[in-house]
XYZ file of C-alpha atoms in Angstrom:
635
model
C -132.011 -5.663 -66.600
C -131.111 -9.321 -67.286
C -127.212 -9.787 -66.826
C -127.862 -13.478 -68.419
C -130.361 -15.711 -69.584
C -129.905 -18.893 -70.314
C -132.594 -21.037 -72.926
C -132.552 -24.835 -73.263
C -129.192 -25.233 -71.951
C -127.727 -28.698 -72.161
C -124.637 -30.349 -71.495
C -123.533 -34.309 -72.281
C -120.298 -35.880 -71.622
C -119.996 -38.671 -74.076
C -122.743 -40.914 -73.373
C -123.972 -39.015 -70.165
C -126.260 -36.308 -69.908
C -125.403 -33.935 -67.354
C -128.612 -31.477 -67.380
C -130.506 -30.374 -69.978
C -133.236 -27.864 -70.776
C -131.834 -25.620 -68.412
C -133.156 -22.460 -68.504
C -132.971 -19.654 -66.335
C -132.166 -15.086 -66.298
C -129.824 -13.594 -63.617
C -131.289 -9.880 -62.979
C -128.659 -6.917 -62.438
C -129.902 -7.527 -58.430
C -130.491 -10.783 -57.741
C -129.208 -12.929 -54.790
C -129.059 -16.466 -55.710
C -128.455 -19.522 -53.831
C -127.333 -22.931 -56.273
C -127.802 -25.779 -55.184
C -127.463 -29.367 -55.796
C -125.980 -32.699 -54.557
C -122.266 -33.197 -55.946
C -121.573 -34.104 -59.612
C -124.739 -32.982 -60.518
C -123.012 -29.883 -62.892
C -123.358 -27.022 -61.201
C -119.694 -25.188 -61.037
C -120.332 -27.261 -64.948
C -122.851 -24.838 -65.489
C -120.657 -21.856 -64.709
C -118.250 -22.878 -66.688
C -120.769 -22.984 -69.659
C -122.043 -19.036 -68.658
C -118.054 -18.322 -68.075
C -117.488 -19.247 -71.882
C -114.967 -21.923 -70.572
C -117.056 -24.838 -71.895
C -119.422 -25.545 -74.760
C -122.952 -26.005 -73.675
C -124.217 -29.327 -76.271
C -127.554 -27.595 -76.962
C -129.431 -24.340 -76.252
C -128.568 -20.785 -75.791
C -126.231 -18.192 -73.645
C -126.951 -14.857 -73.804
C -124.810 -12.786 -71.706
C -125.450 -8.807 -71.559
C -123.041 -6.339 -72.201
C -123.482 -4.662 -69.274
C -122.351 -7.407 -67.259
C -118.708 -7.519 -65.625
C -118.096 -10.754 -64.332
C -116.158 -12.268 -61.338
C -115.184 -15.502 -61.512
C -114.435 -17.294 -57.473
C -113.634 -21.129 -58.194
C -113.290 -23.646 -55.332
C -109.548 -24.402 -56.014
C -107.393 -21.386 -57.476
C -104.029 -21.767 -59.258
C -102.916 -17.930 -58.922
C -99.224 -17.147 -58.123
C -97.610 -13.977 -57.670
C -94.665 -12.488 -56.249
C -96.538 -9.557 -54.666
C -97.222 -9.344 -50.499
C -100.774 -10.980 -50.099
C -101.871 -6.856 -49.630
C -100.194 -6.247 -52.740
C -102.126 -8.965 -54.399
C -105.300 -7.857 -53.090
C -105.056 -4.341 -54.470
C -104.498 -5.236 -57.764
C -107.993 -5.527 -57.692
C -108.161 -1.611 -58.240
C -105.862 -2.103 -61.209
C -107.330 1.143 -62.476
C -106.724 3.660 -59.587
C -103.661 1.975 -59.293
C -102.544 2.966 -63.002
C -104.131 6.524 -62.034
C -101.533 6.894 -59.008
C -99.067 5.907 -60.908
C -99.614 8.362 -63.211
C -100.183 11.254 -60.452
C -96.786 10.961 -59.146
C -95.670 10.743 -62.306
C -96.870 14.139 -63.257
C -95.781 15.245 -59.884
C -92.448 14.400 -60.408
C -92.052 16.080 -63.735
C -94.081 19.223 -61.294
C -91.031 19.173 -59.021
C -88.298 18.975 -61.863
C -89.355 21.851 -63.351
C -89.937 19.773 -66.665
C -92.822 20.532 -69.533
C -95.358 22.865 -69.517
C -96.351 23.597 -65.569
C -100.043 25.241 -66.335
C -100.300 22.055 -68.809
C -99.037 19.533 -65.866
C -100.975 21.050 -63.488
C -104.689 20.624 -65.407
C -103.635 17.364 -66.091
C -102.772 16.314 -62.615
C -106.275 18.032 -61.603
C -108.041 15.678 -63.699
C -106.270 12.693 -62.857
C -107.082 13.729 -59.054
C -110.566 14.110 -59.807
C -110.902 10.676 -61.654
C -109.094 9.136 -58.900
C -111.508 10.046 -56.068
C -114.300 9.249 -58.419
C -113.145 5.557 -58.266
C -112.210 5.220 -55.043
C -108.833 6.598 -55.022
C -108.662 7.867 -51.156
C -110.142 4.685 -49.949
C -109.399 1.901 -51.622
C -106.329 1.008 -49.265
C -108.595 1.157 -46.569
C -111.197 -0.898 -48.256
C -108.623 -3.442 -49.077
C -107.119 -3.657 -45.682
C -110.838 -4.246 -43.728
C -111.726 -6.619 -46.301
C -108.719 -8.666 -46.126
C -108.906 -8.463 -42.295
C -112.739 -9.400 -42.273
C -111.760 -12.597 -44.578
C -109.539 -13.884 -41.500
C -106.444 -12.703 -42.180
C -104.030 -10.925 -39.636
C -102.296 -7.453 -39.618
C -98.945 -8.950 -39.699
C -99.984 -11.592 -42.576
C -100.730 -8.336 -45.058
C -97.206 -7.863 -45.657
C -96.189 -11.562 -46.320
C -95.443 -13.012 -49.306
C -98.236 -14.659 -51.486
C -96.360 -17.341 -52.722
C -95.951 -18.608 -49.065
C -100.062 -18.977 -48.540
C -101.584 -22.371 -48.474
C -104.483 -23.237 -50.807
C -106.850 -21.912 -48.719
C -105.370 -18.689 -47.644
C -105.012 -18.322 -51.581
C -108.558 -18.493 -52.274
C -109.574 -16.209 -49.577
C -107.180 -13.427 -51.405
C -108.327 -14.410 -54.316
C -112.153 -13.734 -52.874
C -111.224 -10.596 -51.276
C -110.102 -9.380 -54.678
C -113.422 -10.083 -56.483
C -115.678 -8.563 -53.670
C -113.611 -5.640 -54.502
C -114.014 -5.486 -58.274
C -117.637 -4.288 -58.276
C -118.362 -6.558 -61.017
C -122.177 -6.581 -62.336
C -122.056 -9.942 -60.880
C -120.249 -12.487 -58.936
C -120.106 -16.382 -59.557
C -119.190 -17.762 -56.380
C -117.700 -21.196 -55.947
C -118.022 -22.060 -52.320
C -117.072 -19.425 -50.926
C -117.418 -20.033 -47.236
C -114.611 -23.019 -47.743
C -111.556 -21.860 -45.601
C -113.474 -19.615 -43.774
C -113.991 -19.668 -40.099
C -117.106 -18.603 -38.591
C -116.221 -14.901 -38.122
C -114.857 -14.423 -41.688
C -118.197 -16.141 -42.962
C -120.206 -13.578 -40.903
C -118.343 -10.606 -42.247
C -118.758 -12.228 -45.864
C -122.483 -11.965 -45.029
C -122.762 -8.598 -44.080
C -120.880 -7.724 -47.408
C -123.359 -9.760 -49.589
C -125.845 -8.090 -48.068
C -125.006 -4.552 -48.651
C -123.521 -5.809 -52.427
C -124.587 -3.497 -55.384
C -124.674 -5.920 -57.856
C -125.790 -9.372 -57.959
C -124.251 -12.725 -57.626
C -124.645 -16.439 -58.152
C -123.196 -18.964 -55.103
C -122.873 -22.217 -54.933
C -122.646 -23.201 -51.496
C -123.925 -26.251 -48.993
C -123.832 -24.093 -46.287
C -128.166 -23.626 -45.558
C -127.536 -20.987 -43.143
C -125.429 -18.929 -45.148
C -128.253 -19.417 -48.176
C -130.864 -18.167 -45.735
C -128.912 -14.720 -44.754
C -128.044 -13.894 -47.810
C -129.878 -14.781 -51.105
C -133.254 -13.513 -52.225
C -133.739 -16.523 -55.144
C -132.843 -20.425 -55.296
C -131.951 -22.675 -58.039
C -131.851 -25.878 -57.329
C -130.036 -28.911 -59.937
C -131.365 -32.303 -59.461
C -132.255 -34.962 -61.865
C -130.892 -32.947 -64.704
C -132.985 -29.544 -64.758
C -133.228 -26.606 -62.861
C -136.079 -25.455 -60.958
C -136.047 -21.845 -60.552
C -137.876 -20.546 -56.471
C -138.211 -16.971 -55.177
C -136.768 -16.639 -51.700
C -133.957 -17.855 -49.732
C -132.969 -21.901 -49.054
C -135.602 -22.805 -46.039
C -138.397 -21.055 -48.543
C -137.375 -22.568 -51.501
C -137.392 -26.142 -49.301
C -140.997 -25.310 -48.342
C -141.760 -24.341 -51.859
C -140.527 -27.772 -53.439
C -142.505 -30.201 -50.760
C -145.154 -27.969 -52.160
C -144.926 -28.538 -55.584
C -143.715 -32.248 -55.288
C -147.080 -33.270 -52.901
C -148.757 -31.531 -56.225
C -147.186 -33.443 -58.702
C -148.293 -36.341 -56.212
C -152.200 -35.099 -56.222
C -151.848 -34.628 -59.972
C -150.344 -38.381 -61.034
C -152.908 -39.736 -58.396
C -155.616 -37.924 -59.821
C -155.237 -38.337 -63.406
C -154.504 -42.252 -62.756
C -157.759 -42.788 -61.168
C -159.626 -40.335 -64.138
C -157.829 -43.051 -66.424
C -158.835 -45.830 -64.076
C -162.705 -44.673 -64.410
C -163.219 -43.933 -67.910
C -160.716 -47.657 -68.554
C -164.095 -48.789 -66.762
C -166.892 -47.279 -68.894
C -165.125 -48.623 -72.221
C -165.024 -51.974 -70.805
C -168.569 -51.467 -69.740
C -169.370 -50.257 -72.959
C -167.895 -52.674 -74.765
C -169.580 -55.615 -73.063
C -173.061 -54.055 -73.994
C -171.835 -53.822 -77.856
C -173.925 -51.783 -79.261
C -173.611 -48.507 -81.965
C -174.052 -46.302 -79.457
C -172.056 -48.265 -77.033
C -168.956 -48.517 -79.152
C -168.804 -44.567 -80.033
C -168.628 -44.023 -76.260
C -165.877 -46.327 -75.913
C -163.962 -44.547 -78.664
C -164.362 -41.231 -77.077
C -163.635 -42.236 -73.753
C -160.454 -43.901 -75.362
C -159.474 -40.802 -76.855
C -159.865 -39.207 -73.760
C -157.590 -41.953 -71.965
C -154.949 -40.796 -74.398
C -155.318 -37.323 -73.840
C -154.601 -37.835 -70.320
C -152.314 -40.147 -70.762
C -150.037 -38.042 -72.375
C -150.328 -35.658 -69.621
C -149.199 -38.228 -67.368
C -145.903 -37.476 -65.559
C -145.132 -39.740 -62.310
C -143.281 -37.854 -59.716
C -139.290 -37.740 -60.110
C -138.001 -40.492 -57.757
C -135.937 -39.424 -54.903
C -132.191 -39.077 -55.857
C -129.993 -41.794 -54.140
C -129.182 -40.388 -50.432
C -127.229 -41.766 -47.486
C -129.134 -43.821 -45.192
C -126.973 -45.004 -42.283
C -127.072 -45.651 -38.793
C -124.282 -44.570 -36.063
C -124.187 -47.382 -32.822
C -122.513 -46.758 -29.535
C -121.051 -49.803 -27.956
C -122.919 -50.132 -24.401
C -121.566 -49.070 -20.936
C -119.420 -46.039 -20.646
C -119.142 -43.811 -17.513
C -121.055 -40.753 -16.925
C -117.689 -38.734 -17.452
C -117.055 -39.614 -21.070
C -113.871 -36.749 -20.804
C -112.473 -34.634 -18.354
C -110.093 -31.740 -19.216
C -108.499 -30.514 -16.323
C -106.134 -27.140 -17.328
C -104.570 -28.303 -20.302
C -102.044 -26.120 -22.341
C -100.434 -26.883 -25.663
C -96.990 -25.236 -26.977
C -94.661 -25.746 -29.790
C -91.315 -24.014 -30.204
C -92.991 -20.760 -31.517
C -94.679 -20.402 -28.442
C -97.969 -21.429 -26.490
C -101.135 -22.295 -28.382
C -103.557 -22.241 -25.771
C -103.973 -23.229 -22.257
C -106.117 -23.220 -19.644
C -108.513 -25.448 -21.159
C -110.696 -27.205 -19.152
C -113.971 -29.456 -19.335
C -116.041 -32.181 -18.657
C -118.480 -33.828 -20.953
C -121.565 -35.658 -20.028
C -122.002 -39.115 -21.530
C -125.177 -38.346 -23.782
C -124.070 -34.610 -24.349
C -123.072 -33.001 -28.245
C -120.780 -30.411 -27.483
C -120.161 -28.523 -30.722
C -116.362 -26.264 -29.973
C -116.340 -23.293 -31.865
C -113.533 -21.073 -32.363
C -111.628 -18.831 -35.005
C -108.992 -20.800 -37.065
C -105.462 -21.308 -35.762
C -107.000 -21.855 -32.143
C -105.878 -25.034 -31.768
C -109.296 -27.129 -32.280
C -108.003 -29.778 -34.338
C -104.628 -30.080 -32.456
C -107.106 -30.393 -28.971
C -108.559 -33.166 -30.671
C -105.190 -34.971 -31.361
C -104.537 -34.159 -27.763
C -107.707 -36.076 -27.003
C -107.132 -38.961 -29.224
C -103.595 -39.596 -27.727
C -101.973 -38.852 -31.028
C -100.233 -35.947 -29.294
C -99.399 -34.776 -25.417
C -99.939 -31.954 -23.684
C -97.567 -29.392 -22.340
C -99.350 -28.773 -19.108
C -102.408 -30.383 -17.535
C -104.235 -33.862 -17.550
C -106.810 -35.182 -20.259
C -108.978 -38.300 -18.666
C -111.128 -40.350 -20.794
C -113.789 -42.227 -18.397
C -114.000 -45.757 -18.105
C -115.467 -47.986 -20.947
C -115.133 -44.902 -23.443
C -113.985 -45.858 -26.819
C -113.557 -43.002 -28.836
C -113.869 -42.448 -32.757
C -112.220 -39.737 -34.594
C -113.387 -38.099 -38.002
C -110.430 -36.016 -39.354
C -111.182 -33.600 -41.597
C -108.039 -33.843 -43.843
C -109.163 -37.646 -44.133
C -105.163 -38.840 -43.001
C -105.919 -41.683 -41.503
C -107.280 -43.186 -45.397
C -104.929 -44.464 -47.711
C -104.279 -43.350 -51.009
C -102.898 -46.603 -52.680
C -106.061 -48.706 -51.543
C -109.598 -48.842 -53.137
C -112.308 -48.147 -51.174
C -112.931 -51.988 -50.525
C -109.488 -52.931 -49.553
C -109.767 -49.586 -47.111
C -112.680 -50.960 -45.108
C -111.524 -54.585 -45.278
C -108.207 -53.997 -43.415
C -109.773 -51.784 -41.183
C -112.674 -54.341 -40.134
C -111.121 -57.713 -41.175
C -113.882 -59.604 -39.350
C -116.574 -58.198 -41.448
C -117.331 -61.150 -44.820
C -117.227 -58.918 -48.041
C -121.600 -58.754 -48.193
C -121.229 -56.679 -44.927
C -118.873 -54.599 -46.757
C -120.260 -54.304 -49.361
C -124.213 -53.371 -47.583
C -121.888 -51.061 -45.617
C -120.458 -49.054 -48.832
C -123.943 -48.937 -50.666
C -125.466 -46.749 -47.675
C -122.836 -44.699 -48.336
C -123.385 -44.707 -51.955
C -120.762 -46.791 -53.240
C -122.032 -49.643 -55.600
C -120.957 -52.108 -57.971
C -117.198 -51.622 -59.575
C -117.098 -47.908 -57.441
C -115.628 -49.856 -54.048
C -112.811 -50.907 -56.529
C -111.893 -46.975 -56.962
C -108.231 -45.996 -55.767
C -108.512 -43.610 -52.863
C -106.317 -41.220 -54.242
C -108.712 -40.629 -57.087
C -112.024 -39.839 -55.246
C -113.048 -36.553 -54.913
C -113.169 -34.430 -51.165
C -116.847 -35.778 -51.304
C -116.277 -39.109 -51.529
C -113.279 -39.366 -49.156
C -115.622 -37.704 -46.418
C -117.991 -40.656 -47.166
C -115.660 -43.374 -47.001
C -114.066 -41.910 -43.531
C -117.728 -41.727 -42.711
C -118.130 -45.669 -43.650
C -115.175 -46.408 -40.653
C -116.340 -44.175 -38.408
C -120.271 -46.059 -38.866
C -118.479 -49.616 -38.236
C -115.998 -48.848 -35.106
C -119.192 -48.674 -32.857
C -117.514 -46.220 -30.820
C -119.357 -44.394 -27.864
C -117.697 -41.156 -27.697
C -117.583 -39.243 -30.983
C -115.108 -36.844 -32.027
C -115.791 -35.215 -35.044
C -113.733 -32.352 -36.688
C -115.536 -30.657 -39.598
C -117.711 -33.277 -40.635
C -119.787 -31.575 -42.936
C -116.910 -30.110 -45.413
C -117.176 -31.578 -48.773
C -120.530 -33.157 -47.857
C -124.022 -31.949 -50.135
C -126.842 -30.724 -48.407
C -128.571 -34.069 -48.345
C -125.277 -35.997 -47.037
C -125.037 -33.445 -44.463
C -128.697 -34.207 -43.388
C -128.093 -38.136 -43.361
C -125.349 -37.170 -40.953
C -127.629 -34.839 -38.575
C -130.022 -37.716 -38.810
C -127.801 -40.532 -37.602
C -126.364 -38.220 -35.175
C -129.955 -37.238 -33.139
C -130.206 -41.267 -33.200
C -126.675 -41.682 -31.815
C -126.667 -42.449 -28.170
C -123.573 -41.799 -27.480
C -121.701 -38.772 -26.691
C -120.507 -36.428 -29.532
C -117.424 -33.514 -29.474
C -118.013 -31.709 -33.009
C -115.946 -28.753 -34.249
C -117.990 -27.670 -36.983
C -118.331 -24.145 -38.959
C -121.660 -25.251 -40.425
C -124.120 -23.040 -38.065
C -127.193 -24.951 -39.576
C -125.723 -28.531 -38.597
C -125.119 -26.810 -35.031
C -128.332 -25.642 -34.263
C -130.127 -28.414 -34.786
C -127.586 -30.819 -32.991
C -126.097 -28.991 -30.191
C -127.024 -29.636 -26.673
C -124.007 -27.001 -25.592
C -121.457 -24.932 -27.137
C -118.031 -24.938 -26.227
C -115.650 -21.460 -27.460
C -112.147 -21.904 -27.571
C -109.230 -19.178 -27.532
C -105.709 -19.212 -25.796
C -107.017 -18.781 -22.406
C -109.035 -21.560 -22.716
C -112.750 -22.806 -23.123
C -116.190 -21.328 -22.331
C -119.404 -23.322 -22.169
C -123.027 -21.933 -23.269
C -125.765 -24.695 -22.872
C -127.874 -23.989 -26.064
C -127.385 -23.851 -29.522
C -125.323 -21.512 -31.847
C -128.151 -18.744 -32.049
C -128.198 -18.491 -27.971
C -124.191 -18.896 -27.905
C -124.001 -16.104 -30.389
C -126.606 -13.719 -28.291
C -125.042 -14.296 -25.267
C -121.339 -13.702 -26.784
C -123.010 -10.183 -28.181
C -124.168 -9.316 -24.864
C -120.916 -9.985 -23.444
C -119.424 -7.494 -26.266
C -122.454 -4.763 -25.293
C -121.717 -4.685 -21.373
C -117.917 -4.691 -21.448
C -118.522 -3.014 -18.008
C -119.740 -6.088 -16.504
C -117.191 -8.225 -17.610
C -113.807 -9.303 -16.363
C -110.954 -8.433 -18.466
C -111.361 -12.722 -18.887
C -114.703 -12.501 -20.796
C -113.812 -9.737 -22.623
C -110.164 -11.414 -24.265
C -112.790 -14.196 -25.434
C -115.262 -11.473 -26.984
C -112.651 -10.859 -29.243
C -113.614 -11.524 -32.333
C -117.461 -10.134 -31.749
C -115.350 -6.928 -31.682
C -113.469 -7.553 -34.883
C -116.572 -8.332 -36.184
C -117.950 -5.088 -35.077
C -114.837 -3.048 -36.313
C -115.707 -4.577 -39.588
C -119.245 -3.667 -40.238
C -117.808 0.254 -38.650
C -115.602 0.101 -41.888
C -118.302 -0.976 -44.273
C -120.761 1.775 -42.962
C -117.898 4.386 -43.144
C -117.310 3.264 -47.054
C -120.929 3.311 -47.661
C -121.132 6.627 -46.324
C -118.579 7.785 -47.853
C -119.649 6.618 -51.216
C -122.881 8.268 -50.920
C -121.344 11.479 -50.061
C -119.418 11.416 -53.354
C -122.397 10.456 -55.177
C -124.331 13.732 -53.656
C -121.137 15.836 -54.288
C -120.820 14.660 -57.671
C -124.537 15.419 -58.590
C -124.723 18.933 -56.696
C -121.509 19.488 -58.498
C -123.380 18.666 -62.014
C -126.328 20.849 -61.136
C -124.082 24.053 -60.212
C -122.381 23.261 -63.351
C -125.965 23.224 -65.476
C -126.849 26.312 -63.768
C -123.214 27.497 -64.575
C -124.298 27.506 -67.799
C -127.821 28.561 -68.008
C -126.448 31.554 -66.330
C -124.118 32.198 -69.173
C -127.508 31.970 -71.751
C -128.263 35.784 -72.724
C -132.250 34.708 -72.674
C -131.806 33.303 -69.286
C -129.933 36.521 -68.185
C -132.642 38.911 -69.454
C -135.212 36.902 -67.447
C -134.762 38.282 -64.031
C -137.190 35.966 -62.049
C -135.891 32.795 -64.071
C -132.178 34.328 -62.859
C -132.603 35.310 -59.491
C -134.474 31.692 -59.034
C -130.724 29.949 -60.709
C -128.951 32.362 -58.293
C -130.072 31.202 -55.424
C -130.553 27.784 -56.087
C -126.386 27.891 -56.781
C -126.103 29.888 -53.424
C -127.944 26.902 -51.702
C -125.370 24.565 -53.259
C -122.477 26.231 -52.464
C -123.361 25.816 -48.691
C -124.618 22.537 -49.084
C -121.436 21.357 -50.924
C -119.548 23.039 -48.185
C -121.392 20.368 -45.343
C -120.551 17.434 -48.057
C -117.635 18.422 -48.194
C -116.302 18.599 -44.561
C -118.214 15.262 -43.786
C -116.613 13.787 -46.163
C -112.973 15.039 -45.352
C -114.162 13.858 -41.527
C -115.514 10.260 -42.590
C -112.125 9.856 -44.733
C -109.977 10.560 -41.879
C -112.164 8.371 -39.679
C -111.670 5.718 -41.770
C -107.798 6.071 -42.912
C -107.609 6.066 -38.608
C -109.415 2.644 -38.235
């Protein structure tokens, strides 16, 4: 069943047309990826299928089946609930029901109204209520809010008090929960680290319904969605199969559209030749031939559609200033504290001059604040950080604080790099996509996009030799993140990346680095052999030391979490088999009580039995179930 479909869909602001002829169905179990560079309209384009905005031309159709959940990138919910409080109000329903249990309870224990009367009633409440959920949904809450990042000790805190991301992540936890028909996601890997984003995975995967993301994240899109559409130059192309197939599917068609433009303007060429030809020789004959080869011309010409040109990318370069040591940085022990106590310590390294260490670890770690340690913008508590000789470092922040928000982008780069004459600027801007009366743009008024870009623009002109980079990749599109991974495997100098974006690590990293409070562990590969190796650290816990397994930590949250989805999966298929065993005894109930039925003894013996077999099986559903629930109220 189609949950939307969308015909002819356009959208124009003012003068500019966003997309148009966009047309597209969601099924009731599709996976989709969305993707697009930024600005091109796609959270636009849920807006439209939201009912939030007015499409300019075509059609919406939206089923009335479908339930939908609504994730945006930025969300402006307050509350004065805990953040577990919040979350459950996602089973606003079974809440109500509860409500109305004790209720009835209550008036039980007073002795008030009509007890046989209170009693049915509380019976069916009770029954409704563990038909949606009612015994579980704390639990459910709980391991989703845990798999999303969040600690046992944050559940009871007040919502208010969250930052914006920490919102957003309730807010997602509360839509996964829904069950809506389906789910329009608005990045929703953003504020995640890499643990939450793999439990989001395993929860897409097992999802009942379907749902529409929008996300840059290319690894992500390959584990979890089953179709792609992609926005550029104003339509939508529609490709079964995840992001790397849909890639492969697009080079196809565009070296197509290639053959057939080529083709067709050589056909034209050719017959352009025979009328000429037949023109020279002017004769009856001659000059009919011409005017069907003309017509022909037309005919093809009309057919004629030159491939789209590529949409404006980055194209830049990254140098490293010459000479430099062979130790670029040595961490010897180094602990960080603040007044609510120790951060981490124990951290020690050495990179390689020519090495991209990528450190990974979950958020609150103290990755970014190692980083300032590194960059001398804080000190340590304990130990030594040594930068080796003729190492200039360059720092990427990822909350973009060393830009200013009262300068344009010009003035930005010019006080930075005074030397440079205001063409190098200028060249230097437009390979970052900023042209004409755009380098005149306030910085407080660019987007997270184009902030990235412009710290991206200082970091391209400082020439430095040792790289740190922290999160690089946020707020860039697919194609700005590949710029970046191509200027970086030209890059001869030495790179330290802290970076979420699995994709960007695998094809860059030379080592990875995993941080936690007792310090850092190296695994010379990329993320795919860091990640085996961490899960057969979590598989032999005999062969560890207590060490290893403190920094397999969060492969065993991890594992906890996908124990609590099988457990409500399980659970919820139990009910489902109880439920229809329950209907048949019920039919059976009441073929039983049919006179004709009765006087047939084969026909009755047959119902007999068969109700006899379901008492016995109902008796196994039952006790698994009771077991399952207690397994998971324990966990």
């Amino acid at each position: 069943m189609n949950l939307f479909t969308l015909s002819d869909v356009a959208k124009e602001f003012g003068e500019r047309t966003l997309f148009s002829k966009v047309s597209f169905s969601i099924g009731d179990t599709d996976k989709i990826g969305f993707i697009g560079a930024n600005g091109t309209g796609k959270t636009t384009l849920f807006k439209i299928m939201l009912g939030e905005l007015d499409a300019t031309d075509g059609e919406v159709h939206r089923s009335r089946q479908a339930t939908v959940g609504y994730l945006a990138q930025h969300t402006n919910l307050t509350s004065d609930k805990t953040v577990f409080e919040e979350a459950l109000t996602a089973y606003e329903d079974v809440l109500q029901l509860e409500a109305e249990m004790k209720e009835v309870a209550r008036l039980l224990e007073l002795g008030e109204g009509d007890p046989a009367r209170l009693a049915e009633r509380h019976q069916r409440l009770m029954e409704t209520f563990t038909e949606r959920d009612g015994l579980t949904y704390q639990a459910r809450t709980r391991a989703a809010l845990l798999g999303l990042g969040f600690r046992e000790e944050e559940l009871s805190a007040p919502f208010s008090h969250l930052s914006g991301g920490q919102k957003t992540r309730v807010a997602l936890c509360r839509l996964l929960l829904s069950g809506a028909a389906l789910l329009l996601l608005d990045e929703p890997t953003n504020h995640l680290d890499l643990a939450a984003v793999e439990w989001l995975e395993g929860f897409l995967r097992e999802y009942k319904g379907a749902f529409c993301l929008i996300s840059h994240d290319r690894y992500f899109l390959d584990r979890v969605t089953n179709r792609t559409f992609a926005l550029s130059h104003g339509r939508v192309s529609v490709y079964e199969g995840n992001y790397s197939a849909s890639m492969a599917l697009r080079a196809e068609e565009e070296k197509a559209a290639e053959r057939r433009y080529d083709n067709t303007q050589r056909e034209i060429k050719r017959l352009e030749g025979i009328v000429e030809q037949q023109r020279r020789w002017n004769r009856e004959r001659n000059i009919k031939t011409a005017e069907s080869k003309l017509k022909a011309i037309a005919r093809l010409e009309k057919t004629l559609e030159a491939p789209q040109a590529e949409e404006a990318k980055l194209h830049f370069s990254l140098k490293a200033k010459e000479g430099g040591g062979q130790d670029v940085l040595i961490l010897d022990r180094v602990a960080m504290g603040f007044e609510r106590g120790s951060l981490f310590s124990n951290a020690s390294l050495t990179v390689k001059k020519g090495n991209r260490i990528f450190l990974l670890g979950p958020n609150g770690c103290g990755k970014t604040t190692l980083f300032r340690l590194i960059a001398g913008r804080l000190a340590p508590t304990g130990g030594s950080i040594r930068l080796g000789a003729g190492i200039t470092p360059g720092w990427y922040d990822q909350t973009q604080s060393d830009l200013h928000p009262d300068k344009t982008i010009f003035e930005e780069i010019a006080d930075a790099y005074p030397q440079l004459t205001q063409t190098q600027i200028r060249n230097a801007l437009a390979a970052f996509l900023f042209r004409g009366d755009e380098v005149f743009s306030p910085i407080r008024d660019l987007s997270g996009g184009e902030r990235a870009r412009v710290s991206l623009v200082k970091l391209m002109l400082s020439n430095a030799n040792f790289l740190l980079l922290d999160e690089p990749t946020n707020h860039l599109d697919i194609a700005s993140r590949q710029a970046l991974e191509n200027a970086l495997e030209q890059y001869e100098g030495t790179c330290l990346i802290v970076s979420h974006d699995r994709y960007f690590i695998n094809r860059l990293a030379h080592s990875v680095c995993y941080m936690e409070k007792e310090g850092l562990q190296l695994y010379p590969g990329d993320y795919d052999y860091f990640l085996s190796k961490r899960q057969e650290q979590t598989e032999t816990p005999s062969a560890t030391t207590p060490e290893s397994q403190g920094k397999a930590a969060y492969m065993q949250k991890k594992q906890e979490a996908a124990r609590l989805r099988k457990l409500e999966s399980d659970i919820k298929k139990l009910e489902t088999e109880i439920a229809a065993c329950e209907a048949r005894q019920a039919e059976i109930g009441d073929l039983l009580s049919d006179e004709a039925v009765c006087a047939d003894y084969e026909k009755a013996q047959v119902l007999t039995e068969e109700e006899a077999a379901l008492d016995e099986k109902l008796l196994t559903l039952y006790e698994s179930w009771e077991r399952l629930s207690l397994e998971l109220t324990e966990m």
